[in-house]
XYZ file of N, CA and C in Angstrom:
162
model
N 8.256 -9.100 -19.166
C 7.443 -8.360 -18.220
C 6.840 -7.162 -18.923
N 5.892 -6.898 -18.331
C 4.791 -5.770 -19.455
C 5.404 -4.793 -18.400
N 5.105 -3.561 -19.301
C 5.707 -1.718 -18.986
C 4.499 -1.881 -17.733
N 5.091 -1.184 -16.754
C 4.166 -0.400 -15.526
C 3.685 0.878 -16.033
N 2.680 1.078 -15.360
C 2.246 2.733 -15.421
C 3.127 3.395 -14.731
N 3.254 4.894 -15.412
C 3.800 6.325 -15.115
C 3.448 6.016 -13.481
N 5.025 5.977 -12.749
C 4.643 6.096 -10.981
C 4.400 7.628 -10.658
N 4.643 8.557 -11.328
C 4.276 10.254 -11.286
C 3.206 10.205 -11.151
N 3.008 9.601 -11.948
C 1.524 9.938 -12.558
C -0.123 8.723 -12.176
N 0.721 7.692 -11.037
C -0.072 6.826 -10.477
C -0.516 7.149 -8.954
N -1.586 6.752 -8.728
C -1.755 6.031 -7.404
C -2.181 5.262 -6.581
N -2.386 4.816 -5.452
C -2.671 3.526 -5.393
C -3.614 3.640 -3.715
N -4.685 2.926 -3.703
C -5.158 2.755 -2.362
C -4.746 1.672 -1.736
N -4.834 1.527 -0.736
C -4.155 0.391 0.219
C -5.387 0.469 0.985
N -6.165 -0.718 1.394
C -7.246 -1.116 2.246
C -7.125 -2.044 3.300
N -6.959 -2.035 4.343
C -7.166 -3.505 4.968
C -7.765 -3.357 5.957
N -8.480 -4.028 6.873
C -9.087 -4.170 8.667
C -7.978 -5.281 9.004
N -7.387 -5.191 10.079
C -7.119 -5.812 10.964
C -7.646 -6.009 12.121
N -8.756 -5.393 12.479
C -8.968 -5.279 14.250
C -10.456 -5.295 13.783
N -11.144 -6.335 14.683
C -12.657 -6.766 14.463
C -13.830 -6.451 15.855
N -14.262 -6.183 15.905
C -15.533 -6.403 17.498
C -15.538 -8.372 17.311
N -15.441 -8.711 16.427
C -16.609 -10.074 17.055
C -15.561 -10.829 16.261
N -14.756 -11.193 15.613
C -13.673 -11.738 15.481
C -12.336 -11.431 15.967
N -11.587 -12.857 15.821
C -10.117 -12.268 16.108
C -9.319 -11.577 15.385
N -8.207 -10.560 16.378
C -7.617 -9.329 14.795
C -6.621 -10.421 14.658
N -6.002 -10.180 13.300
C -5.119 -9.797 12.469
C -4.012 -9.240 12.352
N -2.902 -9.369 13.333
C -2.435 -8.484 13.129
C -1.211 -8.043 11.804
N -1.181 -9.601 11.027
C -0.531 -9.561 9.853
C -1.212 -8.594 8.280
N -2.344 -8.463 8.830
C -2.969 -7.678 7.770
C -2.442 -6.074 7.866
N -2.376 -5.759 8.918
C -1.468 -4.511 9.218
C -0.173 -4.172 8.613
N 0.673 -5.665 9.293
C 1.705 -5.264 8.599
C 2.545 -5.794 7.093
N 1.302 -6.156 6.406
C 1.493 -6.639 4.786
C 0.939 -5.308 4.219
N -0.095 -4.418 4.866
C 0.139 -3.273 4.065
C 0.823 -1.962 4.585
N 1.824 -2.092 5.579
C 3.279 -1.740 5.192
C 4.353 -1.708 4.396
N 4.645 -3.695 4.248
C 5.308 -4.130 3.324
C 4.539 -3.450 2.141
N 3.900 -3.551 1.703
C 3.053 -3.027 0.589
C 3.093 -1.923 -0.014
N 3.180 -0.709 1.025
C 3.343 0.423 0.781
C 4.992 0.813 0.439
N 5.575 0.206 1.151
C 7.192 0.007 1.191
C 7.922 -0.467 -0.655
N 7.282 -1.665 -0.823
C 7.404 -1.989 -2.085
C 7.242 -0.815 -2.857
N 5.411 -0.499 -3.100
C 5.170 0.733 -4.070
C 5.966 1.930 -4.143
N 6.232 2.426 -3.102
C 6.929 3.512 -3.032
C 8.604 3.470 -3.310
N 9.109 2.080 -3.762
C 10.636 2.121 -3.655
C 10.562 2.565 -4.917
N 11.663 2.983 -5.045
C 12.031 3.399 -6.530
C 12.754 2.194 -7.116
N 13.289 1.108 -6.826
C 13.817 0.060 -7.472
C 12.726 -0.867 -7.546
N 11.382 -0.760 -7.028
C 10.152 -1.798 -7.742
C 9.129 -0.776 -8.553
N 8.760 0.206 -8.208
C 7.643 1.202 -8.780
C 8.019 2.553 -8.540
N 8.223 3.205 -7.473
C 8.385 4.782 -6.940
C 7.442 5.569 -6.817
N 6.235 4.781 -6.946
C 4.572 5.301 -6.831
C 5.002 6.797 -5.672
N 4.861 7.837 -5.535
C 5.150 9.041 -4.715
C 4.105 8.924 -3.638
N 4.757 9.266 -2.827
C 3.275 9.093 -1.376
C 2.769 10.609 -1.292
N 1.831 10.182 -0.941
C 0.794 11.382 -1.342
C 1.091 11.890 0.818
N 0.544 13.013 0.948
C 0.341 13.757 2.330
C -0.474 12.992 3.049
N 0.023 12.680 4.208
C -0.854 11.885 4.988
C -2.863 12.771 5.146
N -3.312 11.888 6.016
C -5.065 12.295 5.412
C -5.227 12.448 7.144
């Protein structure tokens, strides 16, 4: 497995739509970037630091 980047020193955007006007939502797209964020931020997969909410 190749070295990760510095998690101090990383960060990461997370993008998704779940909820549409003219299609049906999604609501698994929501919560895969939970899981997502959950992963990045563990310290036993990455420890990426969460930044202040916006």
């Amino acid at each position: 497995m190749g070295l990760l980047s510095d998690p101090d020193r990383s960060e990461a955007v997370l993008i998704g739509v779940h909820d549409y006007t003219s299609l049906e939502s999604l609501p698994a797209v929501a919560q895969n970037l939970e899981g997502l964020r959950a992963a990045l931020t563990d310290p036993e997969v990455w420890g990426c630091r969460t930044p202040p909410a916006r």
